[in-house]
């Protein structure tokens, strides 16, 4: 068993791949079936949860175009961003892979599942921004303490809470706004498309999410034919940081076992 | 002020020893047991006729209180009294799977036609030896359990729960409760920490047996936490439970209770020193003492005097409690440990309360914030 490092991401190595006219940076760790990870609006973030998943999977954390040093004025929709990521996975030779999208990345991952489902083994959406009824968009207009409470129940846990870098936020916000924030918080057409999406899907929300109310997770459970909706207790928007062990447990079990993740494998025998 | 009755559904058969825990199962006589349960129904019926506002039960294990599974008694009681409000005050939540607790209450609320209220509590120290429950985890586990119960009662889609103490990957309550979003839930407010939690969870606060003059801090904590959560409790959200026995005169009350009630060792007592230490250890853990810490008598609950005496005396006690607590509900716990009160005496007490105290307390101004 691999010992989990206390500095998140220590096992990841940095690479780049050309796809769809972009040079896309990515970070990779672990061996096994591929797990592609799409970050939130704050850019790629390492976590103990991803480290744990890298004990069992080949984790590939992409930096989506526009979230690094290079601007991205080209993409005009989440579907276009999803197409670029699809191209990047092809460029890496991934024929079949699991996909995990966080917040903004969850919205991109939703479109990947809708438009490119044939190569997805399963889809995990962590506090996805796909549906945002009642949400409080983060931004510089919020007080630092309020921002912290929205994202973290346990700001002391690794990685310790850091407020967003204002210059980075100013750089990516036009892209996030164009692709997501200026779109409807609840899109009926998207719901209709999800109702025919057969991808095995797990939607995970922290029950104290202060950005996107966890009730938005019900939309997937109600409409997607093969979806699960799990609340991680005592976690806010950044579940991977607040409850890394639980996140890795539920996601790892789901990736490995699908519906059977509802059947515990641990023995309850006390003594033979 | 509303008036509620708590009866333990006491066992009225003969026992070689009442004040020992656990009771020896071999002492149980089913004829006496069935008769005792009948007495329990009769006491509840008497309270209903006497104008009590709620008929309340509770979960206790391995004692002469015959409701280790109070839901069953509540369901049967609901059939007998189709217009009574019935409460289970309450479930020892850390002992159980919260999802099953939610299912039981959802079903019971349907059986009672929406007349249910219930409490989620942590139980007494000895009860951690009932099913083998870690008392040092009790508060954290309890608080997660409460959140899971409420989530299970209100969630319209199948969901999973990845908690610290509970994991369920597939939960979907059917039936759902009749009352929306759920029946009123009471949580203990016997400590500042528990009172804050009750306020934060927008639940009713129950103060049990505490000396009223010691309750100011917990009531303030409850109200502050509620305000932080964006709501304002009224007096009706606060219940004060106290042992009670009312007779025509103070002298009669003392004579009936033989001056030993409720000062006896109680139903959770034991003469086994090792077991007593284990219970005290569990009690300290419930009070927040870390594992291995020496027992600290100062952490023991500060119990108040029982409501004992004539109607005039008990009314004065209630007014004094009200002055400190500001409760809008008083729960008379007519609990006869040591079997020192007969069924007939309990019935007489209930009727006397109904005749002399209920009208006076009901005449109070409606509970205000």
Short mmCIF file of C-alpha atoms in Angstrom, two decimals, chain A residues 207-208 215 218 221-222 228-234 243 246 249-250 253 259 261-262, chain B residues 143-144 147 151 154-164 167-170 200-201:
data_model
loop_
_atom_site.label_atom_id
_atom_site.label_comp_id
_atom_site.label_asym_id
_atom_site.label_seq_id
_atom_site.Cartn_x
_atom_site.Cartn_y
_atom_site.Cartn_z
CA UNK A 207 -23.77 18.92 2.37
CA UNK A 208 -22.40 22.34 3.38
CA UNK A 215 -29.95 20.16 -4.02
CA UNK A 218 -31.00 15.92 -7.46
CA UNK A 221 -30.48 11.66 -10.03
CA UNK A 222 -33.98 12.45 -11.26
CA UNK A 228 -26.10 8.27 -8.22
CA UNK A 229 -26.24 11.30 -5.95
CA UNK A 230 -24.07 11.19 -2.84
CA UNK A 231 -23.68 13.79 -0.12
CA UNK A 232 -20.33 13.97 1.60
CA UNK A 233 -21.12 15.08 5.12
CA UNK A 234 -19.23 17.95 6.75
CA UNK A 243 -13.00 15.25 3.40
CA UNK A 246 -14.27 10.06 2.11
CA UNK A 249 -13.40 6.19 -0.86
CA UNK A 250 -16.69 6.87 -2.55
CA UNK A 253 -15.43 2.45 -4.98
CA UNK A 259 -23.72 0.02 -8.54
CA UNK A 261 -20.47 0.28 -4.39
CA UNK A 262 -23.69 0.05 -2.36
CA UNK B 143 -24.87 15.33 15.52
CA UNK B 144 -24.13 13.58 12.25
CA UNK B 147 -28.40 15.64 10.13
CA UNK B 151 -31.90 14.61 5.28
CA UNK B 154 -36.76 15.46 3.44
CA UNK B 155 -34.77 14.26 0.43
CA UNK B 156 -37.01 13.68 -2.60
CA UNK B 157 -34.47 11.72 -4.63
CA UNK B 158 -32.56 8.55 -3.74
CA UNK B 159 -29.25 9.63 -2.27
CA UNK B 160 -26.07 8.42 -0.65
CA UNK B 161 -24.37 9.65 2.50
CA UNK B 162 -20.65 9.59 3.04
CA UNK B 163 -20.32 10.62 6.65
CA UNK B 164 -17.77 10.32 9.40
CA UNK B 167 -22.24 5.50 5.20
CA UNK B 168 -25.17 4.67 2.99
CA UNK B 169 -24.86 4.68 -0.71
CA UNK B 170 -28.53 4.14 -1.50
CA UNK B 200 -28.52 25.60 14.69
CA UNK B 201 -30.64 22.68 13.50
#
